[in-house]
Structures are given as structure tokens and as C-alpha cells.
Amino acid sequence: MFGIDAVIHSTYSGLQKGLHAISMMIIVWLMASGYYAALITHIPEVKGAVSTFNVALATLFAPVFLFRMYVSFGKGYADVLRSRDVMRYAAFLVHNLIYITTLIVIVSGFLMMNRDIDMFGLFYIPAVITDPRLHGWFSDSHTLACYGLALLLFMHVAAVIKHHLTGRPVLKGMFF
């Protein structure tokens, strides 16, 4: 196997595939509903409900994502760095940018909170920052990181579709 197929089939463990699936479902939900609440709906109750739910879900997801980064760290890096395949470098770069950008989205989202985080009505996590200027800065950072993550995920999905259409079903290596 050559190219990205070799990276996927040789380095993704069952645990990584499971973490990828969980991450994909949660990130797609958070992004789709978050963009809906921020850009489409004008109903304050919907915006508030989506925001409250998403903040709690993202807070629960944060340790899962950190564990995913830990599990994935270093997998296939040496092979990619030894390779002369430009597409492997590109895939490697985009995957790492997705990890970094997702981490920025999670951290900035947590730090931009100017109210306690309602964890599905079970308990509350106090806001970490009280300075309104910092809330604004983290909110702006969160928005930019969300746009960047949307672009990176679009590129990722486009690459998966391209590989599938050219006879390399990479989804098998990512989920099965």
C-alpha cells in the first residue's frame, strides 16, 4: 500500500477508529447546530437552548478529544517524515491542523463563557474568566477557529470523497 492508504491502514487502531467516529459525530453536531444558532435562527429560546446544550456537550467531549490526541500522537509520524510523497505530507499537515484547531475551538469556547456552565442541569462549572475584554477576545478567537475548522473539515471530507471516487475507499480504514 502506498500514499494515505498505507497511513490509514497501518496506523489506525480499533481505539483510534472508535475515537474518530465519536469525534466526528460530536464535532459535526456541534458545528451544524452552532452555525444554525449563530447564523440562521433568530429565536432567542432556540439560540439559548442550543448554546447551553452545546457548551455542556463540548465540555464532556474535551477530555475525550484530549485522549484522542494522546492516543494518536506520533502514530505514523516517522513514516510520513521519511516519505517523499507530497500527498502524505498534505494529509499529515491537514490532520494535525484539524487537531490543533479543534483544541483551540474547545479551549476558547470554554474560556469565552461569561456564565457558569450548566452540565445538563446536574451541576454547574463556574466561569473561569471574569474580565469582559477577555471574554470578547476568546469569543473572537472561538469564531475564527470555528471558521478555520469548518474549512479544514471541508478539505478533509473532499479528500475522502476524492479517494473514494478514485478507487481507494479510505472510509474502510477510518471506521471499519
PDB file of C-alpha atoms in Angstrom, residues 25-156:
ATOM      1  CA  MET A  25     -20.348  12.710  15.333  1.00  0.00           C
ATOM      2  CA  ILE A  26     -19.880  15.218  18.150  1.00  0.00           C
ATOM      3  CA  ILE A  27     -17.947  17.767  16.076  1.00  0.00           C
ATOM      4  CA  VAL A  28     -20.454  17.619  13.208  1.00  0.00           C
ATOM      5  CA  TRP A  29     -23.327  18.115  15.680  1.00  0.00           C
ATOM      6  CA  LEU A  30     -21.592  20.979  17.486  1.00  0.00           C
ATOM      7  CA  MET A  31     -20.664  22.748  14.263  1.00  0.00           C
ATOM      8  CA  ALA A  32     -24.000  22.276  12.474  1.00  0.00           C
ATOM      9  CA  SER A  33     -26.130  23.271  15.452  1.00  0.00           C
ATOM     10  CA  GLY A  34     -23.722  26.042  16.452  1.00  0.00           C
ATOM     11  CA  TYR A  35     -23.774  27.595  12.980  1.00  0.00           C
ATOM     12  CA  TYR A  36     -27.556  27.218  12.922  1.00  0.00           C
ATOM     13  CA  ALA A  37     -27.904  29.031  16.248  1.00  0.00           C
ATOM     14  CA  ALA A  38     -25.368  31.718  15.376  1.00  0.00           C
ATOM     15  CA  LEU A  39     -26.244  32.433  11.753  1.00  0.00           C
ATOM     16  CA  ILE A  40     -29.717  31.148  10.881  1.00  0.00           C
ATOM     17  CA  THR A  41     -32.254  31.180  13.680  1.00  0.00           C
ATOM     18  CA  HIS A  42     -33.439  34.421  15.208  1.00  0.00           C
ATOM     19  CA  ILE A  43     -35.406  32.768  18.003  1.00  0.00           C
ATOM     20  CA  PRO A  44     -33.696  33.602  21.318  1.00  0.00           C
ATOM     21  CA  GLU A  45     -35.006  30.465  23.059  1.00  0.00           C
ATOM     22  CA  VAL A  46     -33.540  28.239  20.336  1.00  0.00           C
ATOM     23  CA  LYS A  47     -30.216  30.060  20.425  1.00  0.00           C
ATOM     24  CA  GLY A  48     -30.110  29.706  24.212  1.00  0.00           C
ATOM     25  CA  ALA A  49     -31.069  26.027  24.244  1.00  0.00           C
ATOM     26  CA  VAL A  50     -28.546  25.126  21.540  1.00  0.00           C
ATOM     27  CA  SER A  51     -25.834  27.119  23.287  1.00  0.00           C
ATOM     28  CA  THR A  52     -26.499  25.550  26.688  1.00  0.00           C
ATOM     29  CA  PHE A  53     -26.594  22.018  25.279  1.00  0.00           C
ATOM     30  CA  ASN A  54     -23.528  22.520  23.072  1.00  0.00           C
ATOM     31  CA  VAL A  55     -21.429  24.001  25.847  1.00  0.00           C
ATOM     32  CA  ALA A  56     -22.215  21.034  28.112  1.00  0.00           C
ATOM     33  CA  LEU A  57     -21.564  18.526  25.301  1.00  0.00           C
ATOM     34  CA  ALA A  58     -18.279  20.205  24.341  1.00  0.00           C
ATOM     35  CA  THR A  59     -17.215  20.218  27.998  1.00  0.00           C
ATOM     36  CA  LEU A  60     -17.845  16.462  28.203  1.00  0.00           C
ATOM     37  CA  PHE A  61     -16.108  15.950  24.849  1.00  0.00           C
ATOM     38  CA  ALA A  62     -12.935  17.849  25.834  1.00  0.00           C
ATOM     39  CA  PRO A  63     -11.295  15.006  27.813  1.00  0.00           C
ATOM     40  CA  VAL A  64     -12.302  12.507  25.103  1.00  0.00           C
ATOM     41  CA  PHE A  65     -10.647  14.686  22.486  1.00  0.00           C
ATOM     42  CA  LEU A  66      -7.521  15.125  24.614  1.00  0.00           C
ATOM     43  CA  PHE A  67      -7.379  11.334  24.987  1.00  0.00           C
ATOM     44  CA  ARG A  68      -7.776  11.001  21.220  1.00  0.00           C
ATOM     45  CA  MET A  69      -4.844  13.363  20.696  1.00  0.00           C
ATOM     46  CA  TYR A  70      -2.771  11.371  23.194  1.00  0.00           C
ATOM     47  CA  VAL A  71      -3.603   8.043  21.520  1.00  0.00           C
ATOM     48  CA  SER A  72      -2.873   9.423  18.052  1.00  0.00           C
ATOM     49  CA  PHE A  73       0.267  11.345  18.901  1.00  0.00           C
ATOM     50  CA  GLY A  74       3.231  10.020  16.995  1.00  0.00           C
ATOM     51  CA  LYS A  75       1.297   7.360  15.060  1.00  0.00           C
ATOM     52  CA  GLY A  76       2.736   7.238  11.557  1.00  0.00           C
ATOM     53  CA  TYR A  77       4.775  10.434  12.003  1.00  0.00           C
ATOM     54  CA  ALA A  78       8.104   8.746  11.270  1.00  0.00           C
ATOM     55  CA  ASP A  79       6.737   7.078   8.130  1.00  0.00           C
ATOM     56  CA  VAL A  80       5.346  10.365   6.838  1.00  0.00           C
ATOM     57  CA  LEU A  81       8.538  12.268   7.583  1.00  0.00           C
ATOM     58  CA  ARG A  82      10.626   9.634   5.751  1.00  0.00           C
ATOM     59  CA  SER A  83       8.260   9.634   2.804  1.00  0.00           C
ATOM     60  CA  ARG A  84       8.755  11.700  -0.304  1.00  0.00           C
ATOM     61  CA  ASP A  85       5.017  11.596  -1.074  1.00  0.00           C
ATOM     62  CA  VAL A  86       3.605  15.122  -1.218  1.00  0.00           C
ATOM     63  CA  MET A  87       0.056  13.838  -0.660  1.00  0.00           C
ATOM     64  CA  ARG A  88       1.117  12.091   2.554  1.00  0.00           C
ATOM     65  CA  TYR A  89       2.663  15.347   3.758  1.00  0.00           C
ATOM     66  CA  ALA A  90      -0.532  17.233   2.857  1.00  0.00           C
ATOM     67  CA  ALA A  91      -2.744  14.698   4.668  1.00  0.00           C
ATOM     68  CA  PHE A  92      -0.409  14.753   7.665  1.00  0.00           C
ATOM     69  CA  LEU A  93      -0.479  18.559   7.758  1.00  0.00           C
ATOM     70  CA  VAL A  94      -4.267  18.810   7.440  1.00  0.00           C
ATOM     71  CA  HIS A  95      -4.844  16.153  10.127  1.00  0.00           C
ATOM     72  CA  ASN A  96      -2.565  17.955  12.554  1.00  0.00           C
ATOM     73  CA  LEU A  97      -4.172  21.305  11.758  1.00  0.00           C
ATOM     74  CA  ILE A  98      -7.574  19.730  12.466  1.00  0.00           C
ATOM     75  CA  TYR A  99      -6.318  18.539  15.864  1.00  0.00           C
ATOM     76  CA  ILE A 100      -4.811  21.919  16.761  1.00  0.00           C
ATOM     77  CA  THR A 101      -7.803  23.906  15.524  1.00  0.00           C
ATOM     78  CA  THR A 102     -10.268  21.641  17.341  1.00  0.00           C
ATOM     79  CA  LEU A 103      -8.277  22.124  20.532  1.00  0.00           C
ATOM     80  CA  ILE A 104      -8.375  25.911  20.030  1.00  0.00           C
ATOM     81  CA  VAL A 105     -12.159  25.763  19.464  1.00  0.00           C
ATOM     82  CA  ILE A 106     -12.683  23.758  22.660  1.00  0.00           C
ATOM     83  CA  VAL A 107     -10.387  25.872  24.855  1.00  0.00           C
ATOM     84  CA  SER A 108     -11.583  29.239  23.514  1.00  0.00           C
ATOM     85  CA  GLY A 109     -15.202  28.111  23.828  1.00  0.00           C
ATOM     86  CA  PHE A 110     -14.663  27.206  27.468  1.00  0.00           C
ATOM     87  CA  LEU A 111     -12.763  30.422  28.254  1.00  0.00           C
ATOM     88  CA  MET A 112     -15.224  32.740  26.480  1.00  0.00           C
ATOM     89  CA  MET A 113     -18.028  31.697  28.842  1.00  0.00           C
ATOM     90  CA  ASN A 114     -19.259  34.669  30.873  1.00  0.00           C
ATOM     91  CA  ARG A 115     -21.635  32.480  32.878  1.00  0.00           C
ATOM     92  CA  ASP A 116     -21.469  29.189  34.728  1.00  0.00           C
ATOM     93  CA  ILE A 117     -21.599  26.105  32.520  1.00  0.00           C
ATOM     94  CA  ASP A 118     -24.832  24.187  33.024  1.00  0.00           C
ATOM     95  CA  MET A 119     -23.970  20.483  32.781  1.00  0.00           C
ATOM     96  CA  PHE A 120     -27.393  19.246  31.679  1.00  0.00           C
ATOM     97  CA  GLY A 121     -28.950  20.511  34.923  1.00  0.00           C
ATOM     98  CA  LEU A 122     -26.879  18.080  37.015  1.00  0.00           C
ATOM     99  CA  PHE A 123     -24.241  20.545  38.219  1.00  0.00           C
ATOM    100  CA  TYR A 124     -22.572  23.808  37.214  1.00  0.00           C
ATOM    101  CA  ILE A 125     -18.969  24.635  36.399  1.00  0.00           C
ATOM    102  CA  PRO A 126     -18.096  28.226  37.315  1.00  0.00           C
ATOM    103  CA  ALA A 127     -16.866  30.571  34.596  1.00  0.00           C
ATOM    104  CA  VAL A 128     -13.066  30.708  34.659  1.00  0.00           C
ATOM    105  CA  ILE A 129     -12.607  34.275  33.407  1.00  0.00           C
ATOM    106  CA  THR A 130     -14.492  37.310  34.674  1.00  0.00           C
ATOM    107  CA  ASP A 131     -12.912  40.086  32.567  1.00  0.00           C
ATOM    108  CA  PRO A 132     -15.374  41.088  29.785  1.00  0.00           C
ATOM    109  CA  ARG A 133     -12.496  42.102  27.471  1.00  0.00           C
ATOM    110  CA  LEU A 134     -11.038  38.610  27.721  1.00  0.00           C
ATOM    111  CA  HIS A 135     -14.468  37.107  27.062  1.00  0.00           C
ATOM    112  CA  GLY A 136     -14.604  39.148  23.867  1.00  0.00           C
ATOM    113  CA  TRP A 137     -11.101  38.108  22.828  1.00  0.00           C
ATOM    114  CA  PHE A 138     -11.817  34.408  23.436  1.00  0.00           C
ATOM    115  CA  SER A 139     -15.176  34.732  21.697  1.00  0.00           C
ATOM    116  CA  ASP A 140     -13.500  36.247  18.624  1.00  0.00           C
ATOM    117  CA  SER A 141     -10.807  33.543  18.751  1.00  0.00           C
ATOM    118  CA  HIS A 142     -13.519  30.883  19.022  1.00  0.00           C
ATOM    119  CA  THR A 143     -15.371  32.264  15.997  1.00  0.00           C
ATOM    120  CA  LEU A 144     -12.211  32.388  13.856  1.00  0.00           C
ATOM    121  CA  ALA A 145     -11.186  28.896  14.934  1.00  0.00           C
ATOM    122  CA  CYS A 146     -14.680  27.585  14.091  1.00  0.00           C
ATOM    123  CA  TYR A 147     -14.425  29.033  10.582  1.00  0.00           C
ATOM    124  CA  GLY A 148     -10.939  27.555  10.200  1.00  0.00           C
ATOM    125  CA  LEU A 149     -12.120  24.167  11.439  1.00  0.00           C
ATOM    126  CA  ALA A 150     -15.062  24.232   9.014  1.00  0.00           C
ATOM    127  CA  LEU A 151     -12.632  24.878   6.143  1.00  0.00           C
ATOM    128  CA  LEU A 152     -10.267  22.108   7.278  1.00  0.00           C
ATOM    129  CA  LEU A 153     -13.114  19.622   7.691  1.00  0.00           C
ATOM    130  CA  PHE A 154     -14.440  20.541   4.242  1.00  0.00           C
ATOM    131  CA  MET A 155     -10.972  19.797   2.821  1.00  0.00           C
ATOM    132  CA  HIS A 156     -10.866  16.534   4.788  1.00  0.00           C
TER     133      HIS A 156
END
